[in-house]
Amino acid sequence: MNFDRHSKIAFLGMGLMGSRMATRLIQAGFHVAVWNRTATACEALIDMGAHPLKIENISEYPIILTCLADDQAVQNVYDLIEPYLTNNQVIVDFSSLSVDKTKQLAEQAKAKQVTWIDSPVSGGTAGAENGTLVIFAGGDAETIQDLSIVYNILSQRVTCMGGTGTGQATKICNQLIVAANSTLIAEAVALADQAGVDTTLLAPALAGGFADSKPFQILAPRMATHTFEPVQWKVQTLSKDLNNAVQLAQQFNLNIPVAQLALSRLQDHQNNGFAESDLATVIQHVEVK
């Protein structure tokens, strides 16, 4: 497939990540049409130069990008656009989904002679803003290569992980590490505070050591100062991703007790009214124990 700067892009899902990714494509000069179930989320992007997308006209766009909340959201949007899809379009899904749902959607798209590429991302809102995301792609390797003109605007690196669903499997493993690590970071910050440590010094003190990581450098300062705005990672998002990891492991009869415990902690926190809150608020769940 030959894509260039004149290839029209339809982008569906203007949430925390999608809106920032769409912004980069608009600023790079692409013709981008945007859609969101809540239409007001598109207003700022249209002011910036995006076009409002009419679902019934989606056949005009050879590249369709989606960045949505979960399995059900992507299925609902796919069902919405499916009647209007045409041969040789490519759907690039940046959402974080289960492997089974991705394979199912790819088969549905194939029946319409549409190529599905799972392309979940890592790097958070900062990575989306700066174009430094890392992307785990699953599907046809040649198509993934052809999409470089889009990927290069959004990311620092794209890795083709294998066939359909392998991008999502890789993201699930990524999120397993991030989500489990975040709960441990909260415990460490809370413990340090109880021991009389100035917790604002934890991130610089541990920088470069074996305990250091990007999540630690982002979360520890926010946890230390109880800075929970703006929202960078939603609790419900990490909880959903970690649940996908546990479910995938069960399919292979693989016991992952650390992930299961971290999932329990995140679900408790989510159910206490923190679903839409920043991941750094997990410190509050630890502190009240």
PDB file of N, CA and C in Angstrom, residues 7 10 18 43 63 67 74 85 92-93 97 106 121 131 141 144 151 205 217-218 235 241 248-250 259 270 276 289:
ATOM      1  N   SER A   7      -2.374  11.262   1.808  1.00  0.00           N
ATOM      2  CA  SER A   7      -3.326  10.221   2.208  1.00  0.00           C
ATOM      3  C   SER A   7      -4.205  10.749   3.334  1.00  0.00           C
ATOM      4  N   ALA A  10      -8.695   9.237   8.848  1.00  0.00           N
ATOM      5  CA  ALA A  10      -9.835   9.344   9.758  1.00  0.00           C
ATOM      6  C   ALA A  10      -9.360   8.893  11.134  1.00  0.00           C
ATOM      7  N   GLY A  18      -5.723   9.952  22.143  1.00  0.00           N
ATOM      8  CA  GLY A  18      -6.120  10.191  20.767  1.00  0.00           C
ATOM      9  C   GLY A  18      -6.077  11.652  20.367  1.00  0.00           C
ATOM     10  N   GLU A  43     -13.921  19.647  19.149  1.00  0.00           N
ATOM     11  CA  GLU A  43     -13.994  21.068  18.822  1.00  0.00           C
ATOM     12  C   GLU A  43     -12.630  21.732  18.744  1.00  0.00           C
ATOM     13  N   ILE A  63      -6.682   5.464   5.453  1.00  0.00           N
ATOM     14  CA  ILE A  63      -6.125   5.144   6.764  1.00  0.00           C
ATOM     15  C   ILE A  63      -7.139   5.529   7.838  1.00  0.00           C
ATOM     16  N   CYS A  67      -8.437   5.067  18.695  1.00  0.00           N
ATOM     17  CA  CYS A  67      -7.810   5.076  20.020  1.00  0.00           C
ATOM     18  C   CYS A  67      -8.941   5.189  21.037  1.00  0.00           C
ATOM     19  N   VAL A  74     -14.262  -0.407  21.193  1.00  0.00           N
ATOM     20  CA  VAL A  74     -13.748  -0.622  19.839  1.00  0.00           C
ATOM     21  C   VAL A  74     -14.741  -1.440  19.022  1.00  0.00           C
ATOM     22  N   LEU A  85     -17.233   0.666   5.143  1.00  0.00           N
ATOM     23  CA  LEU A  85     -15.851   0.349   4.794  1.00  0.00           C
ATOM     24  C   LEU A  85     -15.763  -0.144   3.359  1.00  0.00           C
ATOM     25  N   VAL A  92      -5.827   1.053  11.846  1.00  0.00           N
ATOM     26  CA  VAL A  92      -4.718   0.982  12.793  1.00  0.00           C
ATOM     27  C   VAL A  92      -5.286   1.283  14.166  1.00  0.00           C
ATOM     28  N   ASP A  93      -5.316   0.276  15.016  1.00  0.00           N
ATOM     29  CA  ASP A  93      -5.943   0.433  16.337  1.00  0.00           C
ATOM     30  C   ASP A  93      -4.887   0.670  17.405  1.00  0.00           C
ATOM     31  N   LEU A  97      -6.307  -3.554  23.868  1.00  0.00           N
ATOM     32  CA  LEU A  97      -7.393  -4.529  23.886  1.00  0.00           C
ATOM     33  C   LEU A  97      -6.895  -5.911  24.307  1.00  0.00           C
ATOM     34  N   ALA A 106     -10.076  -8.292  13.661  1.00  0.00           N
ATOM     35  CA  ALA A 106      -9.271  -8.430  12.443  1.00  0.00           C
ATOM     36  C   ALA A 106      -9.957  -9.344  11.431  1.00  0.00           C
ATOM     37  N   VAL A 121       0.134   1.506  22.198  1.00  0.00           N
ATOM     38  CA  VAL A 121       1.261   2.401  22.433  1.00  0.00           C
ATOM     39  C   VAL A 121       1.641   2.430  23.905  1.00  0.00           C
ATOM     40  N   GLY A 131       5.496  13.043  20.536  1.00  0.00           N
ATOM     41  CA  GLY A 131       5.801  12.123  19.446  1.00  0.00           C
ATOM     42  C   GLY A 131       6.863  11.113  19.803  1.00  0.00           C
ATOM     43  N   ALA A 141       3.422  -7.389   8.087  1.00  0.00           N
ATOM     44  CA  ALA A 141       4.667  -6.626   8.258  1.00  0.00           C
ATOM     45  C   ALA A 141       4.846  -5.582   7.166  1.00  0.00           C
ATOM     46  N   ILE A 144       2.635  -2.617   7.926  1.00  0.00           N
ATOM     47  CA  ILE A 144       3.217  -1.873   9.045  1.00  0.00           C
ATOM     48  C   ILE A 144       4.343  -0.973   8.549  1.00  0.00           C
ATOM     49  N   TYR A 151       3.372   6.576  11.539  1.00  0.00           N
ATOM     50  CA  TYR A 151       4.034   6.188  12.789  1.00  0.00           C
ATOM     51  C   TYR A 151       5.166   7.152  13.161  1.00  0.00           C
ATOM     52  N   ALA A 205      17.140  10.670  44.406  1.00  0.00           N
ATOM     53  CA  ALA A 205      18.080   9.821  45.145  1.00  0.00           C
ATOM     54  C   ALA A 205      18.251   8.449  44.502  1.00  0.00           C
ATOM     55  N   GLN A 217      10.044   7.647  38.224  1.00  0.00           N
ATOM     56  CA  GLN A 217      10.392   9.065  38.119  1.00  0.00           C
ATOM     57  C   GLN A 217       9.157   9.942  37.908  1.00  0.00           C
ATOM     58  N   ILE A 218       8.117   9.385  37.313  1.00  0.00           N
ATOM     59  CA  ILE A 218       6.878  10.146  37.123  1.00  0.00           C
ATOM     60  C   ILE A 218       5.983  10.060  38.352  1.00  0.00           C
ATOM     61  N   VAL A 235      -6.691   5.283  36.507  1.00  0.00           N
ATOM     62  CA  VAL A 235      -6.674   4.031  37.273  1.00  0.00           C
ATOM     63  C   VAL A 235      -7.424   2.941  36.515  1.00  0.00           C
ATOM     64  N   ASP A 241      -6.108  -3.039  31.694  1.00  0.00           N
ATOM     65  CA  ASP A 241      -4.971  -3.674  31.027  1.00  0.00           C
ATOM     66  C   ASP A 241      -4.410  -4.828  31.852  1.00  0.00           C
ATOM     67  N   LEU A 248      -5.246 -13.406  29.988  1.00  0.00           N
ATOM     68  CA  LEU A 248      -4.404 -14.062  28.980  1.00  0.00           C
ATOM     69  C   LEU A 248      -3.582 -15.173  29.618  1.00  0.00           C
ATOM     70  N   ALA A 249      -3.045 -14.912  30.797  1.00  0.00           N
ATOM     71  CA  ALA A 249      -2.254 -15.935  31.502  1.00  0.00           C
ATOM     72  C   ALA A 249      -3.094 -17.164  31.823  1.00  0.00           C
ATOM     73  N   GLN A 250      -4.346 -16.941  32.182  1.00  0.00           N
ATOM     74  CA  GLN A 250      -5.229 -18.062  32.503  1.00  0.00           C
ATOM     75  C   GLN A 250      -5.454 -18.959  31.288  1.00  0.00           C
ATOM     76  N   ALA A 259       0.901 -10.210  39.645  1.00  0.00           N
ATOM     77  CA  ALA A 259      -0.029  -9.437  38.821  1.00  0.00           C
ATOM     78  C   ALA A 259      -1.447  -9.510  39.378  1.00  0.00           C
ATOM     79  N   GLN A 270     -10.131   1.549  42.330  1.00  0.00           N
ATOM     80  CA  GLN A 270     -11.095   1.985  41.317  1.00  0.00           C
ATOM     81  C   GLN A 270     -12.510   1.982  41.886  1.00  0.00           C
ATOM     82  N   GLU A 276     -11.557   7.314  37.383  1.00  0.00           N
ATOM     83  CA  GLU A 276     -11.124   8.340  36.432  1.00  0.00           C
ATOM     84  C   GLU A 276      -9.915   9.116  36.928  1.00  0.00           C
ATOM     85  N   LYS A 289      -4.659   2.346  54.771  1.00  0.00           N
ATOM     86  CA  LYS A 289      -4.651   0.995  55.347  1.00  0.00           C
ATOM     87  C   LYS A 289      -4.123   1.008  56.779  1.00  0.00           C
TER      88      LYS A 289
END
